[in-house]
């Protein structure tokens, strides 16, 4: 085997191994999802930064991006406030000594 072909094959195998270990595509997708999920600097970074983040998300997670784009604005973003029970003390169950870890 010629040395230049052997070097090319070795370099390709090494690059493939390193890309498999570093997972840059998955890391880019995770970063883009975090940027979109948590409003922060990407929303204040200007149109160029927003376009880059959205493009990275579309390229790394096309199904999720399509689902997000199809969901109407405001749907699924309502925050439910827990209802406070004013009679919580009367409604709680009575604990026994065995429940508290006491064996005597």
mmCIF file of C-alpha atoms in Angstrom:
data_model
loop_
_atom_site.group_PDB
_atom_site.id
_atom_site.type_symbol
_atom_site.label_atom_id
_atom_site.label_comp_id
_atom_site.label_asym_id
_atom_site.label_seq_id
_atom_site.Cartn_x
_atom_site.Cartn_y
_atom_site.Cartn_z
ATOM 1 C CA UNK A 1 0.000 0.000 0.000
ATOM 2 C CA UNK A 2 1.280 3.434 -0.869
ATOM 3 C CA UNK A 3 2.214 5.663 2.101
ATOM 4 C CA UNK A 4 -0.062 8.533 1.056
ATOM 5 C CA UNK A 5 -3.119 6.253 0.875
ATOM 6 C CA UNK A 6 -2.244 4.661 4.224
ATOM 7 C CA UNK A 7 -1.898 8.116 5.783
ATOM 8 C CA UNK A 8 -5.240 9.234 4.314
ATOM 9 C CA UNK A 9 -7.019 6.137 5.624
ATOM 10 C CA UNK A 10 -5.429 6.519 9.061
ATOM 11 C CA UNK A 11 -6.372 10.207 9.169
ATOM 12 C CA UNK A 12 -9.961 9.448 8.133
ATOM 13 C CA UNK A 13 -10.302 6.720 10.765
ATOM 14 C CA UNK A 14 -8.842 8.991 13.446
ATOM 15 C CA UNK A 15 -11.152 11.864 12.461
ATOM 16 C CA UNK A 16 -14.173 9.549 12.518
ATOM 17 C CA UNK A 17 -13.216 8.219 15.933
ATOM 18 C CA UNK A 18 -12.749 11.705 17.360
ATOM 19 C CA UNK A 19 -16.030 12.935 15.884
ATOM 20 C CA UNK A 20 -17.773 9.921 17.399
ATOM 21 C CA UNK A 21 -16.278 10.626 20.799
ATOM 22 C CA UNK A 22 -16.814 14.395 20.780
ATOM 23 C CA UNK A 23 -20.302 14.251 19.167
ATOM 24 C CA UNK A 24 -20.216 17.830 17.844
ATOM 25 C CA UNK A 25 -23.567 17.455 16.057
ATOM 26 C CA UNK A 26 -25.312 16.393 19.269
ATOM 27 C CA UNK A 27 -23.588 19.120 21.271
ATOM 28 C CA UNK A 28 -24.663 21.733 18.739
ATOM 29 C CA UNK A 29 -28.237 20.445 18.933
ATOM 30 C CA UNK A 30 -28.232 20.482 22.738
ATOM 31 C CA UNK A 31 -26.831 24.015 22.758
ATOM 32 C CA UNK A 32 -29.446 25.250 20.281
ATOM 33 C CA UNK A 33 -32.277 23.584 22.226
ATOM 34 C CA UNK A 34 -31.062 25.172 25.462
ATOM 35 C CA UNK A 35 -30.812 28.576 23.812
ATOM 36 C CA UNK A 36 -34.365 28.320 22.483
ATOM 37 C CA UNK A 37 -35.853 26.790 25.634
ATOM 38 C CA UNK A 38 -34.396 29.332 28.059
ATOM 39 C CA UNK A 39 -34.967 32.923 26.916
ATOM 40 C CA UNK A 40 -31.798 34.813 27.527
ATOM 41 C CA UNK A 41 -28.953 36.278 25.533
ATOM 42 C CA UNK A 42 -30.048 34.649 22.276
ATOM 43 C CA UNK A 43 -33.302 36.614 22.379
ATOM 44 C CA UNK A 44 -31.443 39.854 23.059
ATOM 45 C CA UNK A 45 -28.540 39.087 20.746
ATOM 46 C CA UNK A 46 -30.044 40.543 17.612
ATOM 47 C CA UNK A 47 -31.468 39.047 14.467
ATOM 48 C CA UNK A 48 -28.195 37.510 13.289
ATOM 49 C CA UNK A 49 -27.722 35.532 16.518
ATOM 50 C CA UNK A 50 -31.377 34.475 16.550
ATOM 51 C CA UNK A 51 -31.109 33.310 12.951
ATOM 52 C CA UNK A 52 -27.973 31.259 13.743
ATOM 53 C CA UNK A 53 -29.583 29.614 16.770
ATOM 54 C CA UNK A 54 -32.791 28.797 14.911
ATOM 55 C CA UNK A 55 -30.841 27.473 11.907
ATOM 56 C CA UNK A 56 -28.732 25.260 14.171
ATOM 57 C CA UNK A 57 -31.891 23.950 15.837
ATOM 58 C CA UNK A 58 -33.608 23.285 12.498
ATOM 59 C CA UNK A 59 -30.567 21.416 11.184
ATOM 60 C CA UNK A 60 -30.000 19.305 14.296
ATOM 61 C CA UNK A 61 -33.632 18.609 15.292
ATOM 62 C CA UNK A 62 -35.909 18.992 12.258
ATOM 63 C CA UNK A 63 -38.885 17.103 13.727
ATOM 64 C CA UNK A 64 -38.859 19.102 16.936
ATOM 65 C CA UNK A 65 -38.486 22.343 14.998
ATOM 66 C CA UNK A 66 -41.432 21.440 12.783
ATOM 67 C CA UNK A 67 -43.560 20.610 15.835
ATOM 68 C CA UNK A 68 -42.626 23.915 17.482
ATOM 69 C CA UNK A 69 -43.474 25.871 14.350
ATOM 70 C CA UNK A 70 -46.849 24.132 13.963
ATOM 71 C CA UNK A 71 -47.908 24.823 17.566
ATOM 72 C CA UNK A 72 -49.954 28.014 17.802
ATOM 73 C CA UNK A 73 -48.462 30.809 19.901
ATOM 74 C CA UNK A 74 -49.499 30.670 23.518
ATOM 75 C CA UNK A 75 -50.618 27.048 23.379
ATOM 76 C CA UNK A 76 -48.964 24.905 26.018
ATOM 77 C CA UNK A 77 -47.313 27.844 27.708
ATOM 78 C CA UNK A 78 -49.935 28.391 30.384
ATOM 79 C CA UNK A 79 -48.612 27.974 33.880
ATOM 80 C CA UNK A 80 -50.989 26.222 36.229
ATOM 81 C CA UNK A 81 -50.989 27.616 39.731
ATOM 82 C CA UNK A 82 -51.444 25.003 42.444
ATOM 83 C CA UNK A 83 -54.682 25.367 44.365
ATOM 84 C CA UNK A 84 -54.163 25.986 48.059
ATOM 85 C CA UNK A 85 -56.394 23.933 50.322
ATOM 86 C CA UNK A 86 -57.411 26.106 53.302
ATOM 87 C CA UNK A 87 -58.316 22.974 55.287
ATOM 88 C CA UNK A 88 -55.054 21.146 54.719
ATOM 89 C CA UNK A 89 -54.576 20.317 58.401
ATOM 90 C CA UNK A 90 -58.045 18.756 58.685
ATOM 91 C CA UNK A 91 -57.668 16.779 55.454
ATOM 92 C CA UNK A 92 -54.267 15.236 56.098
ATOM 93 C CA UNK A 93 -54.035 11.628 57.185
ATOM 94 C CA UNK A 94 -53.141 10.770 60.739
ATOM 95 C CA UNK A 95 -49.715 9.208 61.047
ATOM 96 C CA UNK A 96 -49.026 6.264 63.314
ATOM 97 C CA UNK A 97 -45.923 5.627 65.356
ATOM 98 C CA UNK A 98 -44.876 2.925 62.877
ATOM 99 C CA UNK A 99 -44.961 5.488 60.042
ATOM 100 C CA UNK A 100 -42.571 7.698 61.983
ATOM 101 C CA UNK A 101 -40.026 4.913 62.369
ATOM 102 C CA UNK A 102 -40.697 4.299 66.062
ATOM 103 C CA UNK A 103 -40.752 0.592 66.899
ATOM 104 C CA UNK A 104 -41.780 0.836 70.534
#
